[in-house]
Coordinates of C-alpha atoms in Angstrom, one line a residue:
M1 CA 0.0 0.0 0.0
D2 CA 1.5 3.3 -1.1
L3 CA -0.5 6.0 0.8
D4 CA 1.6 9.0 -0.3
G5 CA 2.2 8.0 -3.9
D6 CA 6.0 8.2 -3.7
G7 CA 6.4 4.7 -5.2
K8 CA 7.4 3.1 -1.9
L9 CA 5.2 0.8 0.1
D10 CA 3.9 2.1 3.4
L11 CA 2.4 0.5 6.5
I12 CA -0.6 1.5 8.6
S13 CA -1.6 0.0 11.9
G14 CA -4.4 0.5 14.5
E15 CA -4.9 3.6 16.6
I16 CA -4.0 4.9 13.7
Y17 CA -0.2 4.9 13.0
F18 CA 1.5 5.6 9.7
F19 CA 4.9 4.0 8.9
R20 CA 6.2 5.9 5.8
G21 CA 8.1 3.6 3.5
K22 CA 11.8 4.3 2.8
G23 CA 12.2 1.5 0.3
K24 CA 13.8 -1.9 0.4
G25 CA 11.6 -2.9 3.3
D26 CA 12.6 -0.1 5.6
F27 CA 10.2 2.3 7.3
E28 CA 10.3 5.6 9.1
A29 CA 9.3 5.9 12.8
P30 CA 5.5 5.7 13.1
V31 CA 3.4 8.9 13.4
K32 CA -0.3 9.2 14.2
L33 CA -2.3 10.1 11.1
K34 CA -4.2 13.4 11.3
G35 CA -7.3 14.6 9.5
K36 CA -7.8 17.7 7.5
D37 CA -8.7 19.6 10.7
G38 CA -5.2 18.8 12.2
E39 CA -6.7 16.5 14.8
T40 CA -5.4 13.0 15.4
L41 CA -7.6 10.4 13.6
C42 CA -9.3 8.0 16.1
P43 CA -12.7 6.7 14.8
G44 CA -14.7 5.3 17.7
E45 CA -13.3 7.5 20.4
S46 CA -15.7 8.5 23.0
I47 CA -16.2 9.4 26.7
V48 CA -18.6 7.2 28.6
D49 CA -19.9 7.3 32.2
Q50 CA -18.7 4.6 34.6
P51 CA -21.3 2.7 36.7
G52 CA -19.5 3.6 39.9
G53 CA -18.9 7.2 39.0
G54 CA -16.4 8.9 36.8
K55 CA -15.7 8.6 33.1
L56 CA -13.7 6.4 30.7
I57 CA -12.1 7.9 27.6
Y58 CA -11.7 5.6 24.6
G59 CA -8.8 6.5 22.4
G60 CA -7.5 9.9 21.3
D61 CA -4.4 11.6 22.5
A62 CA -5.6 12.0 26.1
R63 CA -2.9 12.2 28.8
F64 CA -2.6 12.8 32.5
E65 CA -1.0 15.8 34.0
E66 CA -0.4 16.4 37.7
T67 CA -1.0 20.0 38.8
K68 CA -1.3 21.9 42.1
E69 CA -5.0 21.5 41.9
G70 CA -4.8 17.8 41.4
T71 CA -4.9 15.4 38.4
V72 CA -6.0 16.8 35.0
V73 CA -6.6 14.9 31.8
I74 CA -5.7 16.8 28.6
Y75 CA -8.1 15.7 25.9
R76 CA -8.9 17.3 22.5
G77 CA -7.8 20.7 23.8
K78 CA -9.9 20.4 27.0
R79 CA -8.6 20.1 30.6
L80 CA -10.8 17.6 32.5
K81 CA -10.2 17.3 36.2
S82 CA -10.0 13.8 37.6
T83 CA -11.1 13.6 41.3
P84 CA -11.8 10.8 43.8
D85 CA -15.5 11.4 43.3
E86 CA -15.3 11.6 39.5
P87 CA -12.1 9.7 38.4
I88 CA -11.1 9.6 34.7
S89 CA -9.6 6.5 33.2
L90 CA -8.1 6.0 29.7
T91 CA -8.1 3.1 27.3
G92 CA -7.7 2.5 23.5
C93 CA -10.3 1.9 20.8
A94 CA -8.6 -1.3 19.6
T95 CA -8.8 0.0 16.1
A96 CA -8.0 -2.2 13.1
V97 CA -7.4 -0.6 9.7
H98 CA -7.6 -1.6 6.1
V99 CA -6.7 0.8 3.2
A100 CA -8.7 0.7 0.0
D101 CA -10.3 3.0 -2.6
W102 CA -13.8 2.6 -1.2
N103 CA -15.6 5.0 -3.3
G104 CA -13.7 4.5 -6.6
D105 CA -12.4 8.1 -6.8
G106 CA -8.7 7.0 -7.3
V107 CA -7.4 7.8 -3.8
L108 CA -7.0 5.5 -0.9
D109 CA -9.5 5.7 2.0
L110 CA -9.3 4.1 5.5
I111 CA -11.8 1.5 6.7
V112 CA -11.5 1.3 10.4
G113 CA -13.0 -1.2 12.9
D114 CA -13.3 -0.3 16.6
I115 CA -13.7 -2.1 19.9
Q116 CA -17.5 -1.7 19.9
G117 CA -17.7 -3.8 16.7
R118 CA -18.5 -0.9 14.4
V119 CA -16.8 0.0 11.1
W120 CA -15.9 3.5 10.0
L121 CA -15.1 5.0 6.6
V122 CA -12.5 7.8 6.8
P123 CA -12.7 9.3 3.3
N124 CA -9.5 10.6 1.6
E125 CA -10.4 14.0 0.2
G126 CA -6.9 14.7 -1.1
T127 CA -5.0 13.3 -4.0
S128 CA -3.0 10.2 -4.8
T129 CA 0.2 12.0 -3.7
K130 CA -1.1 14.2 -0.9
Y131 CA -3.7 12.5 1.4
A132 CA -6.3 14.6 3.3
F133 CA -8.7 12.7 5.5
G134 CA -12.2 14.0 6.1
K135 CA -14.6 13.3 8.9
P136 CA -15.1 9.6 9.8
C137 CA -18.6 8.2 9.2
L138 CA -20.1 4.9 10.3
L139 CA -20.8 2.3 7.7
E140 CA -24.3 0.7 7.5
A141 CA -25.5 -2.7 6.4
D142 CA -29.1 -3.3 5.2
G143 CA -29.9 0.3 6.3
K144 CA -28.7 -0.2 9.9
Q145 CA -25.4 0.6 11.6
L146 CA -23.0 -2.2 11.0
S147 CA -21.9 -4.0 14.1
V148 CA -20.3 -7.4 14.6
P149 CA -20.8 -9.8 17.6
H150 CA -18.7 -9.1 20.7
G151 CA -17.1 -6.0 19.2
D152 CA -13.4 -5.8 18.1
A153 CA -14.2 -5.4 14.4
G154 CA -11.4 -6.2 12.0
P155 CA -12.3 -5.1 8.5
F156 CA -10.9 -6.1 5.1
V157 CA -12.1 -4.8 1.7
A158 CA -12.1 -7.2 -1.3
D159 CA -14.4 -8.3 -4.2
W160 CA -15.5 -11.4 -2.5
D161 CA -18.2 -12.4 -4.9
G162 CA -16.4 -11.5 -8.1
D163 CA -18.9 -9.0 -9.4
G164 CA -16.4 -6.2 -9.9
K165 CA -17.5 -4.3 -6.8
L166 CA -15.6 -4.0 -3.5
D167 CA -17.3 -5.9 -0.6
L168 CA -16.5 -5.8 3.1
I169 CA -15.3 -8.8 5.2
V170 CA -15.1 -8.3 9.0
G171 CA -13.6 -10.4 11.8
A172 CA -15.5 -10.2 15.1
G173 CA -14.6 -10.4 18.8
D174 CA -16.2 -13.8 19.1
G175 CA -13.9 -15.2 16.4
S176 CA -16.6 -15.2 13.7
V177 CA -16.1 -13.7 10.2
W178 CA -18.8 -11.8 8.3
F179 CA -19.4 -11.0 4.6
Y180 CA -21.2 -7.8 3.7
R181 CA -22.0 -7.8 0.0
N182 CA -21.9 -4.5 -2.0
V183 CA -25.3 -4.2 -3.6
G184 CA -24.6 -0.7 -4.7
D185 CA -22.0 0.2 -7.2
A186 CA -18.3 0.8 -7.4
K187 CA -18.5 4.6 -6.6
A188 CA -21.4 4.4 -4.2
P189 CA -21.1 1.2 -2.2
K190 CA -24.2 -0.1 -0.3
L191 CA -23.9 -3.0 2.0
A192 CA -26.4 -5.8 2.4
A193 CA -27.0 -7.6 5.7
G194 CA -24.0 -9.5 7.0
R195 CA -23.6 -13.2 6.3
M196 CA -21.5 -15.4 8.5
L197 CA -18.5 -17.0 6.6
V198 CA -16.7 -18.5 9.7
K199 CA -18.4 -19.6 12.9
R200 CA -17.4 -18.2 16.3
G201 CA -14.3 -19.5 18.1
S202 CA -13.8 -20.8 21.6
T203 CA -15.0 -18.4 24.2
V204 CA -14.1 -20.5 27.3
V205 CA -11.1 -22.5 28.3
P206 CA -12.2 -26.2 28.9
P207 CA -10.7 -27.6 32.2
N208 CA -9.6 -30.7 30.4
W209 CA -7.6 -29.1 27.6
V210 CA -4.8 -31.2 26.2
P211 CA -1.4 -29.6 25.7
L212 CA -0.6 -28.6 22.1
V213 CA -4.2 -29.2 20.9
T214 CA -5.0 -25.9 19.1
R215 CA -8.5 -24.4 19.0
R216 CA -9.5 -21.4 17.0
G217 CA -9.9 -18.4 19.3
L218 CA -11.3 -15.0 19.4
R219 CA -10.7 -11.5 18.0
A220 CA -10.7 -12.6 14.4
K221 CA -8.6 -10.4 12.0
V222 CA -8.9 -11.2 8.3
C223 CA -6.9 -11.1 5.1
V224 CA -8.4 -12.0 1.8
V225 CA -6.0 -13.5 -0.9
D226 CA -5.8 -16.2 -3.5
W227 CA -3.6 -18.4 -1.3
N228 CA -3.2 -21.4 -3.5
G229 CA -3.4 -19.7 -6.9
D230 CA -6.6 -21.4 -8.1
G231 CA -8.3 -18.2 -9.0
R232 CA -10.6 -18.2 -6.0
L233 CA -10.2 -15.8 -3.0
D234 CA -9.4 -17.5 0.3
L235 CA -9.4 -16.4 3.9
L236 CA -6.5 -16.0 6.3
V237 CA -7.9 -15.5 9.9
G238 CA -5.7 -14.5 12.8
D239 CA -7.0 -14.9 16.4
F240 CA -6.3 -14.7 20.1
A241 CA -6.3 -18.0 21.9
M242 CA -5.4 -19.7 25.2
Q243 CA -3.6 -23.0 25.4
K244 CA -2.5 -25.3 28.2
P245 CA 1.4 -25.3 28.3
N246 CA 3.1 -28.5 27.4
R247 CA 5.6 -29.0 30.3
P248 CA 6.7 -31.7 32.7
E249 CA 4.9 -32.2 36.0
P250 CA 6.7 -30.5 38.9
T251 CA 8.7 -32.5 41.3
P252 CA 7.5 -32.7 44.9
A253 CA 10.0 -30.0 45.9
E254 CA 8.9 -27.7 43.1
R255 CA 5.2 -28.3 43.9
A256 CA 5.8 -27.4 47.6
E257 CA 7.6 -24.2 46.6
Q258 CA 4.9 -23.2 44.1
D259 CA 2.2 -23.8 46.7
K260 CA 4.0 -21.5 49.1
I261 CA 4.2 -18.8 46.4
R262 CA 0.5 -19.2 45.6
K263 CA -0.4 -18.7 49.2
E264 CA 1.6 -15.5 49.4
L265 CA 0.2 -14.4 46.1
K266 CA -3.4 -14.8 47.3
T267 CA -2.7 -12.5 50.3
V268 CA -1.2 -9.9 48.0
Q269 CA -4.0 -10.1 45.5
D270 CA -6.6 -9.7 48.3
R271 CA -4.7 -6.6 49.5
F272 CA -4.7 -5.2 45.9
S273 CA -8.5 -5.7 45.6
T274 CA -9.1 -3.9 48.9
L275 CA -6.9 -1.0 47.8
W276 CA -8.6 -0.9 44.4
A277 CA -12.0 -0.7 46.0
K278 CA -10.9 2.2 48.2
L279 CA -9.6 4.0 45.1
Q280 CA -12.3 3.2 42.5
G281 CA -15.3 1.6 44.2
P282 CA -18.6 3.2 45.3
Q283 CA -17.1 3.7 48.8
R284 CA -13.8 5.1 47.5
E285 CA -11.7 7.5 49.5
R286 CA -12.7 11.1 49.0
D287 CA -9.7 12.8 50.7
P288 CA -7.1 13.8 48.0
E289 CA -4.1 13.2 50.3
K290 CA -5.3 9.8 51.4
S291 CA -6.1 8.9 47.8
K292 CA -2.6 9.8 46.8
K293 CA -1.2 7.5 49.5
L294 CA -3.5 4.7 48.4
G295 CA -2.3 5.2 44.9
K296 CA 1.3 4.8 45.9
E297 CA 0.6 1.7 47.9
I298 CA -1.4 0.1 45.2
Q299 CA 1.6 0.5 42.8
E300 CA 3.9 -1.2 45.3
V301 CA 1.4 -4.0 45.9
G302 CA 0.9 -4.4 42.1
K303 CA 4.7 -4.7 41.6
K304 CA 4.9 -7.4 44.3
M305 CA 2.0 -9.2 42.7
R306 CA 3.7 -9.3 39.3
E307 CA 7.0 -10.5 40.9
L308 CA 5.2 -13.4 42.5
Q309 CA 3.3 -14.3 39.4
E310 CA 6.5 -14.4 37.4
K311 CA 7.9 -17.1 39.8
L312 CA 5.0 -19.4 39.0
P313 CA 4.5 -21.4 35.7
P314 CA 1.5 -20.0 33.8
D315 CA -1.7 -22.1 33.9
F316 CA -2.3 -21.1 30.3
E317 CA -0.3 -19.5 27.4
E318 CA -1.6 -16.9 25.1
H319 CA -1.2 -17.5 21.4
G320 CA -2.1 -15.9 18.1
W321 CA -2.9 -18.5 15.5
V322 CA -3.4 -17.9 11.8
W323 CA -6.0 -20.2 10.1
L324 CA -6.3 -20.8 6.4
Y325 CA -9.8 -21.3 4.9
L326 CA -9.5 -22.4 1.2
R327 CA -12.4 -21.4 -1.0
K328 CA -14.4 -24.2 -2.5
P329 CA -15.6 -24.2 -6.1
A330 CA -19.1 -22.8 -6.5
E331 CA -21.8 -25.4 -6.3
T332 CA -23.7 -26.0 -9.6
K333 CA -27.2 -27.4 -9.9
A334 CA -27.4 -30.7 -11.8
A335 CA -29.1 -30.4 -15.2
R336 CA -32.5 -32.0 -15.4

């Protein structure tokens, strides 16, 4: 993908970072893409109220700043005060990006999935050599806002049905993959209702898992390509999965030491939960000085908790598998 038209391949990743190509497989340091208005692009960003009080900011360039008046969050040119009564927390949008000329005008647009399962179009209103991204807008399917199961949308644009128009393929948080057919035209895409191509993955970890037995997981991310050169588009699906480690049973001495560490870890975890409730729970501490002391203690307890966890063998390992789904030939009805 050559976003800036300089003849060198570039890279784009979520949240949304642009790696300008230098040629020969090298890239410049990443920078966050900005829109025509000069603001950082972050489709799906929002501020939501927390059940126990306070707010959660999804995405953007929000950052904390400690002042004489207390903690302040700098967000989109605003200064939002974070207090014990109304704390502010930050998280990302888990954006996944695909680049394609969505509306057939000859310049590359951004198709962006977010953590809520929605998909955004960020139109490129510039030229093939000078991009200029306009205001993000939500895509619809069958006249309704497009949303995939369990959020975490991972979009990919391709002509899946071979009719010459770009369609939309989206991986979902539950591991399923969905096809949204373009029933409009090349310059004005219109998406039909989604149709499941791949079923959901494993959402729970069975207690009797066998080591090295792989199971398709969650958070599907999709690539569409003719993998085996047979003229039919296939699916590559990445996931997030858990697997029981394949390691020898501990010796009696090792088991005794691990049991001792687990007992200590339980005490530390209980203390961490107590401190967290005092900082973030409904009955949280209101006094700024006491809250500051609690914050310092919870950092120390959290550090101790991580140190103990590192001494224990993990019960499960995290993996990211890539699954290949080869396209079958189209079924034909037998002649009568």
